[in-house]
Coordinates of C-alpha atoms in Angstrom, one line a residue:
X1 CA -15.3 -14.1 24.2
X2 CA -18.6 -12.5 24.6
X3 CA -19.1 -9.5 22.9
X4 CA -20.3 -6.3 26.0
X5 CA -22.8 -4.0 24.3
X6 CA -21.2 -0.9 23.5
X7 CA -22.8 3.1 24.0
X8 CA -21.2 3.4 20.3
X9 CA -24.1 0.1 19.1
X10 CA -26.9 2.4 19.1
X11 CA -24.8 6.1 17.7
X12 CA -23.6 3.6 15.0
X13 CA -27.5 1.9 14.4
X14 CA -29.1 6.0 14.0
X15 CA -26.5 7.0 12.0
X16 CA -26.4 4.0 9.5
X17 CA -30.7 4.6 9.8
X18 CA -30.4 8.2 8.3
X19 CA -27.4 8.1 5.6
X20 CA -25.2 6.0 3.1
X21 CA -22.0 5.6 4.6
X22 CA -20.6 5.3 8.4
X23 CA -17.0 6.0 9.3
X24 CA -16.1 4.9 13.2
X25 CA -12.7 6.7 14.0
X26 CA -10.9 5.7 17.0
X27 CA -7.4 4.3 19.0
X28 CA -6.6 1.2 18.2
X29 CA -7.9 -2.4 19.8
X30 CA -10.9 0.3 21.7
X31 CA -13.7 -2.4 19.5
X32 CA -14.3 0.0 16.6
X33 CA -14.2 -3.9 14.2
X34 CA -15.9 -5.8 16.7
X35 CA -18.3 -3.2 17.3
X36 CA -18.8 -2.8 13.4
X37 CA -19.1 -6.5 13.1
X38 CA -22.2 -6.7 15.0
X39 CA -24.1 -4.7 11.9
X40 CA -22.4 -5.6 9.1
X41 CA -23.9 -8.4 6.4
X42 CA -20.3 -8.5 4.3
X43 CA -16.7 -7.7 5.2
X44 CA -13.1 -6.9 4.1
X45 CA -10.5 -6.7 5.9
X46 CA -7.3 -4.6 5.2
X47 CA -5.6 -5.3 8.3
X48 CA -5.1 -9.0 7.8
X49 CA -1.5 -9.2 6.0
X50 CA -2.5 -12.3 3.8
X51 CA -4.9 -10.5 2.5
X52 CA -4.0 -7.0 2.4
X53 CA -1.9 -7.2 -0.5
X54 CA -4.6 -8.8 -2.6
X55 CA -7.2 -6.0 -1.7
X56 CA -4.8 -3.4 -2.4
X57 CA -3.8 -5.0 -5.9
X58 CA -7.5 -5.5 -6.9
X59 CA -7.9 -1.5 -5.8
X60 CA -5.5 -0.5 -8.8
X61 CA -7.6 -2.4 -11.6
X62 CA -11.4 -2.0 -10.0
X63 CA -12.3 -0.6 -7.0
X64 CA -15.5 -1.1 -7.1
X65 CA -15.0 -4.7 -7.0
X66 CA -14.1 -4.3 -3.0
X67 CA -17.7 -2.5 -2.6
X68 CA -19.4 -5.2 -3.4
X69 CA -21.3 -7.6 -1.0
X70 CA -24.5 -7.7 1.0
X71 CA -25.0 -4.0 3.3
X72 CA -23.7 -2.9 5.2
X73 CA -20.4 -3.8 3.6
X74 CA -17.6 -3.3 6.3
X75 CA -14.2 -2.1 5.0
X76 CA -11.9 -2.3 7.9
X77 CA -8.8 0.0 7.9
X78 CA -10.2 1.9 4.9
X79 CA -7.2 4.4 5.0
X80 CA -5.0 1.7 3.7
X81 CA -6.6 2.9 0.3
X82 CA -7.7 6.2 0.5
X83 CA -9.2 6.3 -2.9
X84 CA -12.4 4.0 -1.1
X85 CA -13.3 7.7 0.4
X86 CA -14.4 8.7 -3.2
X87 CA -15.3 5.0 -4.4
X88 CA -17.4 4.8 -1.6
X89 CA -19.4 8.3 -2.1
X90 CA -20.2 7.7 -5.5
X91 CA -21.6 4.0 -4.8
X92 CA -24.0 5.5 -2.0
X93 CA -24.9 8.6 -4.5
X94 CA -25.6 5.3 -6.9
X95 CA -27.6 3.1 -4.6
X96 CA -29.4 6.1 -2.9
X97 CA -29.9 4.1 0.2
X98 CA -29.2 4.3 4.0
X99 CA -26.9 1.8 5.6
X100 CA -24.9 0.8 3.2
X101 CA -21.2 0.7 4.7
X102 CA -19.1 1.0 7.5
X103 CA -15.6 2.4 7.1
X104 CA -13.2 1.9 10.2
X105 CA -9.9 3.5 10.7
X106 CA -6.9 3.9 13.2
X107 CA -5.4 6.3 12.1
X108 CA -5.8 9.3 9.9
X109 CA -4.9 8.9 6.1
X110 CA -1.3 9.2 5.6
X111 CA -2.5 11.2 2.4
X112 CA -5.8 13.6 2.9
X113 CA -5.4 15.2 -0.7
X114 CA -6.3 11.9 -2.1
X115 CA -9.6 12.6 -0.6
X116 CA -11.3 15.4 -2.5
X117 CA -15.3 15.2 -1.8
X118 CA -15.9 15.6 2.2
X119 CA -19.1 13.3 1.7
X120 CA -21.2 15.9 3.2
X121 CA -24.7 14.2 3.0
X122 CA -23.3 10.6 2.0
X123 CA -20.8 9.9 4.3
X124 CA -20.7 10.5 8.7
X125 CA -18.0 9.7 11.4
X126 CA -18.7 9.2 14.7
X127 CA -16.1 8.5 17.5
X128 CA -15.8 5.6 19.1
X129 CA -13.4 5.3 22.4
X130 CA -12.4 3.1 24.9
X131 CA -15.4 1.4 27.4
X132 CA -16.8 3.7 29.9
X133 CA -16.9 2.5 33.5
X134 CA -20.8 1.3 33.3
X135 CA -20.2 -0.3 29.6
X136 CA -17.1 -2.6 31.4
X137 CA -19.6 -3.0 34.6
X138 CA -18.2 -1.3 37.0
X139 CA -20.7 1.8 37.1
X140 CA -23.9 0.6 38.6
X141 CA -25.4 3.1 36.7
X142 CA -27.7 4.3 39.3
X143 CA -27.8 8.0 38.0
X144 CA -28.5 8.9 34.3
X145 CA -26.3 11.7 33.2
X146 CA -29.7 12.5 30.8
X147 CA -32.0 12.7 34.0
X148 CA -30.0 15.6 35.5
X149 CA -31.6 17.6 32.3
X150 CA -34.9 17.5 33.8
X151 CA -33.8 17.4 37.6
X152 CA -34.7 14.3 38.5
X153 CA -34.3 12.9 41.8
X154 CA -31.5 10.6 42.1
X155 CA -30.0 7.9 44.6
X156 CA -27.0 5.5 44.0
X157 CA -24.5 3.9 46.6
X158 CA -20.8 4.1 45.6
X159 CA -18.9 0.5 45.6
X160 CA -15.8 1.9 44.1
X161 CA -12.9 2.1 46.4
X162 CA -9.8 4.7 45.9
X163 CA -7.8 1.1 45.2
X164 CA -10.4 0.3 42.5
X165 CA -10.3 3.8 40.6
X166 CA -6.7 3.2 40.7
X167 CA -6.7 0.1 39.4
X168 CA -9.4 1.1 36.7
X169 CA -7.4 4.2 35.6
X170 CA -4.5 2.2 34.9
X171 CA -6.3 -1.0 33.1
X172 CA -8.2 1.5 30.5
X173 CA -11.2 0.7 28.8
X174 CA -9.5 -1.3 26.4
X175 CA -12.3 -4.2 25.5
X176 CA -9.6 -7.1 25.7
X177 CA -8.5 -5.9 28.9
X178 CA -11.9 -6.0 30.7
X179 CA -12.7 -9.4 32.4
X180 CA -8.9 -10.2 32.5
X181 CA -7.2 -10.8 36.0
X182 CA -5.2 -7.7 37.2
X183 CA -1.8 -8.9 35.7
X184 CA -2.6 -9.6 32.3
X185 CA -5.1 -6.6 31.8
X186 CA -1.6 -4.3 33.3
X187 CA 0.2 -6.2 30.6
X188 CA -2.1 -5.9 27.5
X189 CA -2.1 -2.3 28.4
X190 CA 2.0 -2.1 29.0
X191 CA 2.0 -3.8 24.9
X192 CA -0.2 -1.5 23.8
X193 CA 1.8 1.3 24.8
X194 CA 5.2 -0.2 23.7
X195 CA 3.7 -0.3 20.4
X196 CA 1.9 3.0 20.2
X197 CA 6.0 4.2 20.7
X198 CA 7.9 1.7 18.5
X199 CA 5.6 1.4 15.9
X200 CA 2.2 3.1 15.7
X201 CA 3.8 6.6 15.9
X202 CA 5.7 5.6 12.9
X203 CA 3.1 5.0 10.6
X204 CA 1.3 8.1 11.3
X205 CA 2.6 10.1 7.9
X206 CA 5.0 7.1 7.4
X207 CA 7.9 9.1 9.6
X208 CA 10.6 7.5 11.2
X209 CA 10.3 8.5 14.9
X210 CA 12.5 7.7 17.6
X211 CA 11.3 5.9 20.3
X212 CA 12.9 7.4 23.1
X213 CA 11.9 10.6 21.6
X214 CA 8.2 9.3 21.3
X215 CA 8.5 8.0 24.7
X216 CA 10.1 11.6 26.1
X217 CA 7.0 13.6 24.6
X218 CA 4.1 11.8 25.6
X219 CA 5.9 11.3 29.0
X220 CA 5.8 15.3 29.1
X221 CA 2.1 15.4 27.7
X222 CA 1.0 13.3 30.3
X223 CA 2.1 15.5 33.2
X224 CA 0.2 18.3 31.7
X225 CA -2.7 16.2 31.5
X226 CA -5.9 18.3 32.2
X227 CA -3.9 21.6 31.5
X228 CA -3.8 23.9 29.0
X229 CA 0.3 23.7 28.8
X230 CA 1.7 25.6 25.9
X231 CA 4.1 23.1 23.7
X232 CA 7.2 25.5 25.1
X233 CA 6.4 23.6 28.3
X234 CA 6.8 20.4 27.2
X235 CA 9.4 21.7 25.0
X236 CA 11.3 22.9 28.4
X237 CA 10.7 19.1 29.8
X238 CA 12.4 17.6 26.8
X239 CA 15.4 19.8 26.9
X240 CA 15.7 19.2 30.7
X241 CA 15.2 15.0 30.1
X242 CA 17.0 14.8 26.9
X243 CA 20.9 15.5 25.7
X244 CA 19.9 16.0 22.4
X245 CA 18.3 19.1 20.9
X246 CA 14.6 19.1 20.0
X247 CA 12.4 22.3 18.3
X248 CA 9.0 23.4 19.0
X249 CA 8.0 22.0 15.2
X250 CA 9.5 18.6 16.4
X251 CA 6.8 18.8 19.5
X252 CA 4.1 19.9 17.2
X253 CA 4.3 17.3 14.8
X254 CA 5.0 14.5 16.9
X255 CA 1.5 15.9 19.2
X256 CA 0.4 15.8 15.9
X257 CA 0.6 12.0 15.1
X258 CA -0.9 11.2 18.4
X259 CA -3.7 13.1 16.9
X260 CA -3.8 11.1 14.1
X261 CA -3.7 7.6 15.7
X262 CA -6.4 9.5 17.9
X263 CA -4.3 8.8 21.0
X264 CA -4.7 12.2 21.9
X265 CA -8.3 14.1 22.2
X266 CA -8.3 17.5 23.2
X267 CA -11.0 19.3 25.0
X268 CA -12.0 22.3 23.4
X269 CA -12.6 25.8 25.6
X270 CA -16.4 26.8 26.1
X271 CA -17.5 30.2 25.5
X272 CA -20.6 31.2 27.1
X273 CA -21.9 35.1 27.4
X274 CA -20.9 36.4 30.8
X275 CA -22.2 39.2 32.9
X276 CA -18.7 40.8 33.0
X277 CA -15.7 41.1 30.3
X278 CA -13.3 38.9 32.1
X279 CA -11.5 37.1 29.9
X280 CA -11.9 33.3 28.5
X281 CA -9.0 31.3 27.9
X282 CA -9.4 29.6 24.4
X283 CA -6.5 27.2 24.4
X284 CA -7.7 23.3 24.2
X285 CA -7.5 21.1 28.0
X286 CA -4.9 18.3 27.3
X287 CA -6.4 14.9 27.8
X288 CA -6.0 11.2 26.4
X289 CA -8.7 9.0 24.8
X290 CA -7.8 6.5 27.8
X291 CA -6.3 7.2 31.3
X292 CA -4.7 4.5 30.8
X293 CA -2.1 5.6 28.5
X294 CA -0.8 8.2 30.7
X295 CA -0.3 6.0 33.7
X296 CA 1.5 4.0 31.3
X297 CA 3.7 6.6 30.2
X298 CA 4.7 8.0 33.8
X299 CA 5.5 4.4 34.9
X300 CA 2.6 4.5 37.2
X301 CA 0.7 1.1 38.9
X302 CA -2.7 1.3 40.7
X303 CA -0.4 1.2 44.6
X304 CA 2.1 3.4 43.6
X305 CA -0.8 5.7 42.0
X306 CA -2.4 5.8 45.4
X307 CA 0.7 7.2 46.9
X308 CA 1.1 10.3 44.3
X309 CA -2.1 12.0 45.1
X310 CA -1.8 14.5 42.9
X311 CA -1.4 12.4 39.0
X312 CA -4.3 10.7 40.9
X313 CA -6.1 13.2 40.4
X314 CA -5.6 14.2 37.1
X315 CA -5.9 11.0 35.5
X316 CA -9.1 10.5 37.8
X317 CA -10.1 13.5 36.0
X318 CA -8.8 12.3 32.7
X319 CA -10.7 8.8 33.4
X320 CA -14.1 11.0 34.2
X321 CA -13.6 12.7 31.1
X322 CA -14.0 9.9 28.7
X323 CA -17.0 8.6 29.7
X324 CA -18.9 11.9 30.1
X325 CA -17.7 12.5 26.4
X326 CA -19.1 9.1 25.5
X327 CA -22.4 9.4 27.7
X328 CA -22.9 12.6 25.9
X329 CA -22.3 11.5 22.3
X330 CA -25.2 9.3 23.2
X331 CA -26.8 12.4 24.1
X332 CA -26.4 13.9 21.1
X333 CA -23.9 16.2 23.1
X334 CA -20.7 17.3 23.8
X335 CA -17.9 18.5 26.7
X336 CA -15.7 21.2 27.2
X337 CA -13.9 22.9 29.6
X338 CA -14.3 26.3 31.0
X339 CA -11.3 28.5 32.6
X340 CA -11.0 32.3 32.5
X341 CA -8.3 35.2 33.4
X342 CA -9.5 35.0 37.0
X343 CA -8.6 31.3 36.8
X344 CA -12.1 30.9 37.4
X345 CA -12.3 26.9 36.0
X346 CA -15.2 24.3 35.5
X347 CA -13.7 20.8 34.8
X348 CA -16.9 19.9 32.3
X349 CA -19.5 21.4 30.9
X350 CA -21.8 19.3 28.9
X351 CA -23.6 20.8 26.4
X352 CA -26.7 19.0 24.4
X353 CA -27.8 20.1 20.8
X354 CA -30.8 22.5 21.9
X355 CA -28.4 24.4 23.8
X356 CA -29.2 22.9 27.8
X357 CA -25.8 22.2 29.3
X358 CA -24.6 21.5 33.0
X359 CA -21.5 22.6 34.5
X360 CA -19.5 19.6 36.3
X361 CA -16.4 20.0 38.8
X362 CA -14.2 16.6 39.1
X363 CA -13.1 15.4 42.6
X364 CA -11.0 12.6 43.5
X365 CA -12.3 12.5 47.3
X366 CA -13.1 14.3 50.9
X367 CA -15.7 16.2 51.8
X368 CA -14.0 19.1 51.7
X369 CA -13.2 18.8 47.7
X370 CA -16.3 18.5 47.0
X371 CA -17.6 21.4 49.2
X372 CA -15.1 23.6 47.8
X373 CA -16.1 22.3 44.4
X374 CA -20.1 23.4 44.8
X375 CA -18.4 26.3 45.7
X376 CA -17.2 27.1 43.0
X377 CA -19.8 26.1 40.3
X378 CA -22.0 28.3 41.8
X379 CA -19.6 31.2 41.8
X380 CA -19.8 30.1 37.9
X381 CA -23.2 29.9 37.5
X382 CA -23.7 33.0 39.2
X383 CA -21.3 34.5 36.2
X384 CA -23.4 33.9 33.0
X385 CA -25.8 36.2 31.1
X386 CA -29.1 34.2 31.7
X387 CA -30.5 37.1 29.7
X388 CA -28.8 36.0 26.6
X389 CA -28.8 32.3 27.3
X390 CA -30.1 29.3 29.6
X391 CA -28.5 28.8 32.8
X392 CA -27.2 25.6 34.0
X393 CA -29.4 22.3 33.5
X394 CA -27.4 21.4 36.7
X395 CA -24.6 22.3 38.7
X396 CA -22.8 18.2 39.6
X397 CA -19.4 17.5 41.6
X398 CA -18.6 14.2 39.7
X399 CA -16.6 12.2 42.6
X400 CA -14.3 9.2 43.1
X401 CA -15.1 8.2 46.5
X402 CA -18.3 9.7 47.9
X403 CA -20.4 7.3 49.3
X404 CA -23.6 7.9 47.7
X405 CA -25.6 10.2 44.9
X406 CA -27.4 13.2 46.6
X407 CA -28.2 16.1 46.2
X408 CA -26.9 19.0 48.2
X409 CA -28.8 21.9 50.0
X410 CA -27.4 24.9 47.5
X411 CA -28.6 22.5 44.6
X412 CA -25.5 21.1 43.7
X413 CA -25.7 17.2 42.6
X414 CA -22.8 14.7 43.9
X415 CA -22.4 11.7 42.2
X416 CA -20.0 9.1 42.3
X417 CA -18.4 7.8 38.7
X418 CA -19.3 3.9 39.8
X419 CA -23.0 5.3 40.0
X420 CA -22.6 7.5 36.3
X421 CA -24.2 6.4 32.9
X422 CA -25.8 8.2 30.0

C-alpha cells in the first residue's frame, strides 16, 4: 500500500533537526509507525508478540542493548518499558546529537513514576492524529489556512456534497480506511471501536472495565460532543440508560483512560482581554481525535446521519476541528474555543506562536448559518481590547456545503472544508 505523505512528516523532520529524541503520541492504527518508519535507519518493535517478550527480557539485564542501531532508532510502543524514558535521555545526553530516536506510543504509561526526568531539552512529543481531509485527498486545498494570516485573496470551488461529509465523518481519518470501498472502510472503523471498548480501555492502567459500561460513557460523551457538559451530565445519562449504579469518580476515571489511549482530546477555553468584565467560561469543549468515533458510538451511518441534522452538525464540527488542530500544528499553532457568560461562543480560534490568531465559526450549510455566523464573529471581534492585544488575523465561517471560497463584504472569509489546508 502506498504510503500518503502525512502533515505530521515535516513536524516530525524539524523536530528530530533540533533535539535528541522524538516521541509521536497518538490513537491507535492513526500512522504514528508508518509515519515513524519513513525516518528511521533501525527499528524495534514492542508490539509484535514474538518478539515482545524477548525485548522486554533483554530490558531487565541491559537496556542499553535495545538503543543500539543506526539513528534514528525507532522503538515502537516504548511504554511497554517505561524505564526506555530514562535509558533513552541519558544515551542522547551521551551522544550529544540531534535525531537520534523516535519513541511511539498508544497509550499513556500505565506507570508515570517510573519516569523521573521530563527530558526537557533531550526529549519532545508531538501529536500525531488521524488524516485531515486534504492529507486523504478529499480537500482540494484551494485555500491555505497560513494565507488568511496575511489576507490573502482566496478562491476554491466546493466538490463536497452533504452525502460526502457524511460519509467522511463516519469513515475517520484512519490511514487503513482511506482508499477502501465504503463498506470495508465502515467496517475497519466499526473493529476499531469494538476494540477501543473490549480491550483497549482495559489496558489503560491495566483495569478491568466493563464493556457495556465503556460503551454507556462514551455513548454519553459523544452527545455532548462540542460542549462543555459537566461529568454530572453524563453521569445523569448513565443513571437514566443503566440499572446499575455508577459515581462521578467512576465517569472521571473511565474519561480518564480515553485520555490516555488519546481517544479523547479536549479543547482548551481561550482567554483573551476584553473591553468589558463579562465572564469567560474556562471549562475544556468536548471533542474526539476522530469524528469517527462518535458516529460509531451513537450507532450512526452517513444516510441516517443526514436525517438527524443536529449530531450532523456536531460531528461536522468535531470533523472541522481535527484538521484545523493539525493544519495548525504545522503552523506552529494551536486552537481553542471561546464561550462566555453571555453565551457569546466562537467555535475556533487559532492562535500562532507570535500571538496572530483568527476567530472561526463552524457551519454545516445554508446561507443563513453562515450569515448568522459573520454575525456573530464580528460581535466577537468587536469585544476584545486591541489596546492590550492584536485583533483578529481574520474573522472565517468554515462551511460544509458552500459552494465556493469568498470573501464577504463585512470581511468575513467563507470557506468550505473540501477547499481547507495548512
Amino acid at each position: 500500500m502506498k504510503y500518503l505523505d502525512r502533515i505530521a512528516d515535516k513536524v516530525l523532520n524539524d523536530a528530530l533537526n533540533r533535539i535528541g529524541a522524538v516521541v509521536i503520541e497518538g490513537p491507535r492504527y492513526c500512522g504514528k509507525t508508518t509515519t515513524a518508519r519513513q525516518k528511521c535507519k533501525s527499528e524495534i518493535r514492542l508490539d509484535n508478540p514474538e518478539t515482545r517478550k524477548n525485548f522486554i527480557a533483554l530490558a531487565s539485564v541491559d537496556l542499553g542493548l535495545l538503543l543500539e542501531g543506526e539513528a534514528p532508532r525507532l522503538i515502537d510502543e516504548w511504554q511497554d518499558i517505561p524505564q526506555l524514558w530514562e535509558a533513552v535521555k541519558y544515551e542522547v545526553d551521551n551522544r550529544e546529537k540531534h535525531g537520534q530516536f523516535i519513541l511511539t506510543g498508544s497509550i499513556t504509561p500505565p506507570d508515570i513514576n517510573q519516569i523521573y526526568h521530563s527530558g526537557v531539552g533531550r526529549i519532545t512529543k508531538i501529536k500525531m492524529k488521524t488524516m485531515s481531509l486534504f492529507e486523504s485527498g478529499e480537500s482540494s486545498g484551494e485555500v491555505s489556512l497560513s494565507s488568511l494570516f496575511d489576507d490573502t485573496p482566496i478562491h476554491g470551488l466546493n466538490h463536497l456534497t452533504a452525502r460526502d461529509l457524511a460519509y467522511l465523518i463516519c469513515r475517520g481519518g484512519w490511514p487503513a480506511s482511506v482508499g477502501e470501498n465504503e463498506e470495508n472502510a465502515l467496517g475497519q472503523v466499526r473493529d476499531y471501536y469494538s476494540m477501543l471498548v473490549e480491550s483497549d480501555m482495559s489496558r489503560a492502567g491495566n483495569v478491568a472495565r466493563n464493556p457495556v459500561r465503556v460503551q454507556s460513557v462514551i455513548r454519553s460523551y459523544s452527545r455532548h460532543i462540542g460542549t462543555q457538559a459537566k461529568v454530572t451530565q453524563i453521569l445523569k445519562d448513565l443513571i437514566a440508560n443503566d440499572s446499575t449504579s455508577v459515581s462521578e469518580d467512576t465517569i472521571y476515571s473511565y474519561i480518564d483512560a480515553l485520555k490516555k489511549l488519546y481517544v479523547v482530546e479536549e479543547v482548551p477555553a481561550w482567554n483573551p482581554i476584553l473591553r468589558s468584565s463579562v465572564s469567560i467560561r474556562t471549562a475544556n469543549t468536548k471533542n474526539f481525535s476522530d469524528p469517527s468515533i462518535a458516529a460509531a458510538a451513537l450507532g450512526m451511518a452517513p444516510d441516517t446521519l443526514l436525517y438527524d441534522f443536529r449530531a450532523f452538525g456536531l460531528l461536522f464540527k468535531s470533523m472541522c476541528i481535527r484538521d484545523l488542530s493539525i493544519y495548525a500544528q504545522f503552523l506552529d499553532g494551536n486552537v481553542f474555543h471561546y464561550r462566555d457568560s453571555n453565551d457569546l461562543e466562537c467555535d475556533a480560534v487559532v492562535q500562532m506562536r507570535d500571538g496572530r490568531w483568527g476567530a472561526i465559526e463552524i457551519k454545516l450549510g445554508s446561507d443563513d448559518q453562515i450569515d448568522v455566523a459573520a454575525k456573530n464573529l464580528n460581535k466577537f471581534k468587536n469585544l476584545i481590547d486591541t489596546e492590550k492585544m492584536p485583533g483578529p488575523s481574520f474573522l472565517m465561517v468554515l462551511s460544509g456545503t458552500a459552494p465556493m471560497a469568498y470573501k464577504r463584504p463585512d470581511g468575513v472569509y467563507v470557506v468550505p472544508l473540501g477547499c481547507l489546508k495548512y
